[in-house]
C-alpha cells in the first residue's frame, strides 16, 4: 500500500537546500559557487531519500505481526 506524502513535504526540499548550502557550503567548507551549488543539490534531494528510507523501515518492522 503506497504511503501518502504529507502536504508540507514539497516545501521541505528548498528549505533544506538553502540551509545546507549556507551551513555546510558557506560556513563550514567556505567553498565557491560550484561547491555551494553541489551541496544545495544534495541537501535538496536528501529529504526524499530520508522519507523513502523511513517508509521502508516502518513498513518492514519485525514481521511477526504480518505472519498472523
PDB file of C-alpha atoms in Angstrom:
ATOM      1  CA  UNK A   1       0.000   0.000   0.000  1.00  0.00           C
ATOM      2  CA  UNK A   2       1.531   3.329  -1.046  1.00  0.00           C
ATOM      3  CA  UNK A   3       2.279   5.858   1.660  1.00  0.00           C
ATOM      4  CA  UNK A   4       0.627   9.262   1.300  1.00  0.00           C
ATOM      5  CA  UNK A   5       3.161  12.074   1.282  1.00  0.00           C
ATOM      6  CA  UNK A   6       2.425  14.889   3.780  1.00  0.00           C
ATOM      7  CA  UNK A   7       1.136  18.115   2.221  1.00  0.00           C
ATOM      8  CA  UNK A   8       4.058  20.126   3.631  1.00  0.00           C
ATOM      9  CA  UNK A   9       6.725  17.793   2.277  1.00  0.00           C
ATOM     10  CA  UNK A  10       7.455  19.613  -1.039  1.00  0.00           C
ATOM     11  CA  UNK A  11       8.273  22.768   0.920  1.00  0.00           C
ATOM     12  CA  UNK A  12      10.949  20.953   2.899  1.00  0.00           C
ATOM     13  CA  UNK A  13      13.306  20.495  -0.050  1.00  0.00           C
ATOM     14  CA  UNK A  14      14.022  24.205  -0.752  1.00  0.00           C
ATOM     15  CA  UNK A  15      14.454  24.907   2.949  1.00  0.00           C
ATOM     16  CA  UNK A  16      16.969  22.083   3.279  1.00  0.00           C
ATOM     17  CA  UNK A  17      18.791  23.295   0.163  1.00  0.00           C
ATOM     18  CA  UNK A  18      19.065  26.844   1.480  1.00  0.00           C
ATOM     19  CA  UNK A  19      20.026  25.791   4.994  1.00  0.00           C
ATOM     20  CA  UNK A  20      22.504  23.168   3.837  1.00  0.00           C
ATOM     21  CA  UNK A  21      24.131  25.470   1.308  1.00  0.00           C
ATOM     22  CA  UNK A  22      24.600  28.157   3.899  1.00  0.00           C
ATOM     23  CA  UNK A  23      25.603  25.945   6.806  1.00  0.00           C
ATOM     24  CA  UNK A  24      27.809  23.427   5.020  1.00  0.00           C
ATOM     25  CA  UNK A  25      28.837  25.153   1.796  1.00  0.00           C
ATOM     26  CA  UNK A  26      29.482  28.676   3.022  1.00  0.00           C
ATOM     27  CA  UNK A  27      30.118  28.432   6.725  1.00  0.00           C
ATOM     28  CA  UNK A  28      31.893  25.078   7.195  1.00  0.00           C
ATOM     29  CA  UNK A  29      33.628  24.489   3.858  1.00  0.00           C
ATOM     30  CA  UNK A  30      33.976  28.147   2.759  1.00  0.00           C
ATOM     31  CA  UNK A  31      33.550  26.990  -0.811  1.00  0.00           C
ATOM     32  CA  UNK A  32      32.960  28.801  -4.031  1.00  0.00           C
ATOM     33  CA  UNK A  33      29.954  28.777  -6.328  1.00  0.00           C
ATOM     34  CA  UNK A  34      30.233  25.157  -7.509  1.00  0.00           C
ATOM     35  CA  UNK A  35      30.760  23.761  -4.021  1.00  0.00           C
ATOM     36  CA  UNK A  36      27.741  25.638  -2.685  1.00  0.00           C
ATOM     37  CA  UNK A  37      25.636  24.558  -5.672  1.00  0.00           C
ATOM     38  CA  UNK A  38      26.631  20.918  -5.201  1.00  0.00           C
ATOM     39  CA  UNK A  39      25.842  20.997  -1.502  1.00  0.00           C
ATOM     40  CA  UNK A  40      22.481  22.646  -2.208  1.00  0.00           C
ATOM     41  CA  UNK A  41      21.536  19.953  -4.727  1.00  0.00           C
ATOM     42  CA  UNK A  42      22.497  17.157  -2.345  1.00  0.00           C
ATOM     43  CA  UNK A  43      20.595  18.787   0.523  1.00  0.00           C
ATOM     44  CA  UNK A  44      17.545  19.303  -1.716  1.00  0.00           C
ATOM     45  CA  UNK A  45      17.365  15.587  -2.573  1.00  0.00           C
ATOM     46  CA  UNK A  46      18.119  14.419   0.963  1.00  0.00           C
ATOM     47  CA  UNK A  47      14.549  14.784   2.383  1.00  0.00           C
ATOM     48  CA  UNK A  48      13.162  12.475  -0.314  1.00  0.00           C
ATOM     49  CA  UNK A  49      15.800   9.838   0.389  1.00  0.00           C
ATOM     50  CA  UNK A  50      15.221  10.010   4.149  1.00  0.00           C
ATOM     51  CA  UNK A  51      11.441   9.809   3.639  1.00  0.00           C
ATOM     52  CA  UNK A  52      11.719   6.697   1.474  1.00  0.00           C
ATOM     53  CA  UNK A  53      14.095   5.009   3.917  1.00  0.00           C
ATOM     54  CA  UNK A  54      11.788   5.845   6.831  1.00  0.00           C
ATOM     55  CA  UNK A  55       8.766   4.432   4.965  1.00  0.00           C
ATOM     56  CA  UNK A  56      10.634   1.267   4.106  1.00  0.00           C
ATOM     57  CA  UNK A  57      11.844   0.767   7.679  1.00  0.00           C
ATOM     58  CA  UNK A  58       8.404   1.475   9.090  1.00  0.00           C
ATOM     59  CA  UNK A  59       6.701  -0.961   6.735  1.00  0.00           C
ATOM     60  CA  UNK A  60       9.149  -3.827   7.222  1.00  0.00           C
ATOM     61  CA  UNK A  61       9.208  -3.799  11.028  1.00  0.00           C
ATOM     62  CA  UNK A  62       9.863  -7.083  12.793  1.00  0.00           C
ATOM     63  CA  UNK A  63       7.468  -9.043  10.601  1.00  0.00           C
ATOM     64  CA  UNK A  64       5.857 -11.055  13.413  1.00  0.00           C
ATOM     65  CA  UNK A  65       2.539  -9.248  13.162  1.00  0.00           C
ATOM     66  CA  UNK A  66       2.464  -9.919   9.420  1.00  0.00           C
ATOM     67  CA  UNK A  67       2.693 -13.706   9.795  1.00  0.00           C
ATOM     68  CA  UNK A  68      -0.529 -13.947  11.744  1.00  0.00           C
TER      69      UNK A  68
END
